[in-house]
mmCIF file of C-alpha atoms in Angstrom:
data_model
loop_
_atom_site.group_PDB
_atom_site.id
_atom_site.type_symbol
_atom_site.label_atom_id
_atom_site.label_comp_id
_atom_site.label_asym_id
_atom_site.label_seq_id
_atom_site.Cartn_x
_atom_site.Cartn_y
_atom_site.Cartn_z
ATOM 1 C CA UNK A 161 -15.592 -0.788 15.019
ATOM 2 C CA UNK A 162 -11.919 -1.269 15.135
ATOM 3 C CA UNK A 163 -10.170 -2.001 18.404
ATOM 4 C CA UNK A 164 -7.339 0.070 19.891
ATOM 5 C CA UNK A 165 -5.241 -2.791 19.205
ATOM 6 C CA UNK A 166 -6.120 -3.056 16.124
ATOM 7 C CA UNK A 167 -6.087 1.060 15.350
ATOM 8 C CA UNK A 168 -2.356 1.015 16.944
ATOM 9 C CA UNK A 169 -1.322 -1.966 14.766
ATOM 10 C CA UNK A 170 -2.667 -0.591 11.722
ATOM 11 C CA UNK A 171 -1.050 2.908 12.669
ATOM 12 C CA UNK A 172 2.716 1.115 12.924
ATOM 13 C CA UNK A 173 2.070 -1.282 9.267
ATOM 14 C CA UNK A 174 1.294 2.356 7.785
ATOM 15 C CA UNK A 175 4.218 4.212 9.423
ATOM 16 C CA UNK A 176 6.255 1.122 8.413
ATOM 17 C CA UNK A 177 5.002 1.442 4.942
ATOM 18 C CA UNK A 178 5.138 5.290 4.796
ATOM 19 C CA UNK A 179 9.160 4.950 6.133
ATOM 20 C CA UNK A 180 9.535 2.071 3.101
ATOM 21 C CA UNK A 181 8.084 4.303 0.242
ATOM 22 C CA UNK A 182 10.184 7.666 1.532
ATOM 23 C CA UNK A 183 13.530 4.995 1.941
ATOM 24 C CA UNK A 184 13.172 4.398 -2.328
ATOM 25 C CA UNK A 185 13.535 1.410 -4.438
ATOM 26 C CA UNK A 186 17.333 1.119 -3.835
ATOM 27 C CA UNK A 187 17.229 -0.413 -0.129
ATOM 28 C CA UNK A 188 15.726 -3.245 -1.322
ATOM 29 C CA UNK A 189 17.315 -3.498 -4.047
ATOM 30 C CA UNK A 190 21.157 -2.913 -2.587
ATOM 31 C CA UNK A 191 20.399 -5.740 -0.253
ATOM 32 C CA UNK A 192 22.862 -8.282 -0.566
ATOM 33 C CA UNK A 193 20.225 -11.151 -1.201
ATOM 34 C CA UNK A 194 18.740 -9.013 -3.990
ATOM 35 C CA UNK A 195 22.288 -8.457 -5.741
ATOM 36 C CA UNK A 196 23.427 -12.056 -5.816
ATOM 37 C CA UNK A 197 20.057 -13.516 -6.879
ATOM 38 C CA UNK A 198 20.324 -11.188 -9.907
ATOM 39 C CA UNK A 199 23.563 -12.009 -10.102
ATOM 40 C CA UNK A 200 22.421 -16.073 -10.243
ATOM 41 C CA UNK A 201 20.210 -15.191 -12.761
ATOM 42 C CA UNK A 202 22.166 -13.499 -15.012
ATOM 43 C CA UNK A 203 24.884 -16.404 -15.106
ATOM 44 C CA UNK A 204 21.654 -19.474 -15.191
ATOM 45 C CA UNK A 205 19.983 -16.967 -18.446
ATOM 46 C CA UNK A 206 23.371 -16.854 -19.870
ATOM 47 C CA UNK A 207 23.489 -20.881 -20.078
ATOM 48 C CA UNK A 208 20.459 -21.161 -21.227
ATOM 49 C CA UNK A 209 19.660 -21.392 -24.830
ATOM 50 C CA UNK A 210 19.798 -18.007 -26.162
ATOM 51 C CA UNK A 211 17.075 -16.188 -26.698
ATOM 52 C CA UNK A 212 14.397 -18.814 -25.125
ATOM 53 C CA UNK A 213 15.345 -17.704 -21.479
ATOM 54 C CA UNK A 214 15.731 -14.080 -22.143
ATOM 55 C CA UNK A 215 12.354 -14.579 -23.595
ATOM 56 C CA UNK A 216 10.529 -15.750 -20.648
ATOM 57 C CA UNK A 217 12.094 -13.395 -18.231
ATOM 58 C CA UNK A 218 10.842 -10.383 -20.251
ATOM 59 C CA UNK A 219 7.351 -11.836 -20.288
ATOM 60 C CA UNK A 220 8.014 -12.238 -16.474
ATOM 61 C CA UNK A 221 8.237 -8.411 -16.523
ATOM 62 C CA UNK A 222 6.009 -7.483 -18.804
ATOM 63 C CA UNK A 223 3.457 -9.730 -16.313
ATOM 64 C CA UNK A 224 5.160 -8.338 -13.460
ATOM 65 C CA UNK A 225 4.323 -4.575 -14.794
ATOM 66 C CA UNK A 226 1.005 -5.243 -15.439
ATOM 67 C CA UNK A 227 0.346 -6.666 -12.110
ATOM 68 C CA UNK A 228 1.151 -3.264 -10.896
ATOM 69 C CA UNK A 229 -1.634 -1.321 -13.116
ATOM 70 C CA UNK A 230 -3.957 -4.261 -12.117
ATOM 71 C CA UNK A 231 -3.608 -3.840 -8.402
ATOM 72 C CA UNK A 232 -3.507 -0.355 -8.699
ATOM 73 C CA UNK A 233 -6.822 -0.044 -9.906
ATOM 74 C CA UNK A 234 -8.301 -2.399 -7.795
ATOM 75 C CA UNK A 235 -7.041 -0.296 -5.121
ATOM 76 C CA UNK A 236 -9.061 2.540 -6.713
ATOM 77 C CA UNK A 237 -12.026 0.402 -6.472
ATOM 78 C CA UNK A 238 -11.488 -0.393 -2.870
ATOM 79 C CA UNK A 239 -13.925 2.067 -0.287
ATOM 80 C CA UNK A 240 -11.870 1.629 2.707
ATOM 81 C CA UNK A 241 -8.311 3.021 2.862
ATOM 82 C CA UNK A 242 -7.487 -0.484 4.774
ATOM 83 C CA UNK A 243 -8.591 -2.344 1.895
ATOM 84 C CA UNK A 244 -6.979 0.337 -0.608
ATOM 85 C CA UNK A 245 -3.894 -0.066 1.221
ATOM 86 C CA UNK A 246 -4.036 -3.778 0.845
ATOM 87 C CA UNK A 247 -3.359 -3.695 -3.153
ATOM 88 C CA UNK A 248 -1.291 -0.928 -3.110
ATOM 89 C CA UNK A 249 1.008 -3.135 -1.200
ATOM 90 C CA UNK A 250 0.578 -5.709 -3.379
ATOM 91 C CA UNK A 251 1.264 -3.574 -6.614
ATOM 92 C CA UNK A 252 4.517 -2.131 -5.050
ATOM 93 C CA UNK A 253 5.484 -5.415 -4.563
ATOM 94 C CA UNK A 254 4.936 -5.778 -8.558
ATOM 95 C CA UNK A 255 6.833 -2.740 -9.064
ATOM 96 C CA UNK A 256 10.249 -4.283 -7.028
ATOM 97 C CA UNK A 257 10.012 -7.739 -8.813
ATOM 98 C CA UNK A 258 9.549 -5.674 -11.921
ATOM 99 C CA UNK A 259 12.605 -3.278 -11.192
ATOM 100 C CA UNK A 260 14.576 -6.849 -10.231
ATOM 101 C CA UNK A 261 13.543 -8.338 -13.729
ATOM 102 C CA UNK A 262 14.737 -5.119 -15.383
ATOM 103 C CA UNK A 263 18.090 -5.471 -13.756
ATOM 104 C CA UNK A 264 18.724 -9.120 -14.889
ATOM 105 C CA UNK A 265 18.210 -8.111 -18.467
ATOM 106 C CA UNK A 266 18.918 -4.922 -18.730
ATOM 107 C CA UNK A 267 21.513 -4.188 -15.600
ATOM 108 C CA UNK A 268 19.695 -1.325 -14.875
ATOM 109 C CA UNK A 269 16.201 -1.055 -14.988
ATOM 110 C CA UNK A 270 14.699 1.845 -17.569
ATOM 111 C CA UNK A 271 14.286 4.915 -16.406
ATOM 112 C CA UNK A 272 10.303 4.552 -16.755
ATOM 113 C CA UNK A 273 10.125 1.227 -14.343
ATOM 114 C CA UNK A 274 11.856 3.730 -11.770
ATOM 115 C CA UNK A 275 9.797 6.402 -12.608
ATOM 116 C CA UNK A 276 6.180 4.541 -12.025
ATOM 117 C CA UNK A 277 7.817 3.053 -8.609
ATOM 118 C CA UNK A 278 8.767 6.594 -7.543
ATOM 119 C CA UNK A 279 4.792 7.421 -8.382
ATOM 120 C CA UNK A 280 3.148 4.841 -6.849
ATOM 121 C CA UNK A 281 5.229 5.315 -3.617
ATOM 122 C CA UNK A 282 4.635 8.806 -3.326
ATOM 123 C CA UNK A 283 0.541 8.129 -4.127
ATOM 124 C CA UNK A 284 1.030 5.668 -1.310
ATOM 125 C CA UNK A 285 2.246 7.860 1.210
ATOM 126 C CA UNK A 286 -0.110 10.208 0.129
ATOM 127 C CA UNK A 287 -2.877 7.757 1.034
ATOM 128 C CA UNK A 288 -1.524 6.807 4.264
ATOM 129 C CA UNK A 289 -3.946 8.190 6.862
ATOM 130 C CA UNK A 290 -1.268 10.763 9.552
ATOM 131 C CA UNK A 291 -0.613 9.349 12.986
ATOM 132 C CA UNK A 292 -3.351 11.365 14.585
ATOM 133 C CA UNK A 293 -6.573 10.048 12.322
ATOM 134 C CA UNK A 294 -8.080 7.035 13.809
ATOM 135 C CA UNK A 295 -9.013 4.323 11.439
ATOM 136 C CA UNK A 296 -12.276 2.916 11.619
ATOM 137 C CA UNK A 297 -13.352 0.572 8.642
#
């Protein structure tokens, strides 16, 4: 049984969550650490030798975008919405380093790597339990 501490601090990572998903990818992405690390990237890649580095970075993403199905579906697996919660997290996490590895090669990420972060973040606030259920897991 869950304490009231622990129900209240669960209640505030959700809300925090919930306020993250609504916000959209672009926040994080605007931020100025975000923008001059793809920046940095963009100018190492283009000293690299061609090809090799542009290589790697889109197996980066094509790792990065599977990471999101695979954490998705664990979530699916998951009984608890604590524990479902947990690798959603971790799969929108995926979903940013994948939009940020889109940038770098492509300046702006396709319009599908937007789209699936737009879905996941509304199926995550859609899973987030409302302020007035208790959470006992």
């Amino acid at each position: 049984m869950a304490t009231k501490k622990d129900i209240e601090l669960r209640k505030n990572l959700n809300r925090q969550l919930r306020e993250e998903c609504l916000a959209g990818y672009t926040v994080a992405l605007d931020h100025p650490i975000s923008v001059k690390a793809q920046e940095l990237a963009v100018n190492i890649l283009m000293k690299e030798a061609e090809g090799v580095a542009w290589l790697d970075l889109s197996n980066q993403l094509g790792r990065s975008l599977i990471s999101i199905g695979a954490n998705f579906n664990e979530a699916l697996g998951r009984s608890g919405v604590t524990e479902k919660l947990r690798f959603l997290r971790i799969a929108r996490g995926s979903a940013y380093e994948s939009i940020f590895h889109a940038r770098v090669l492509y300046t702006e990420p396709p319009v599908e790597i937007i789209t699936l972060v737009n879905l996941l973040d509304a199926y995550i606030v859609g899973m987030i339990p409302q302020e007035d259920e208790m959470i006992e897991e």
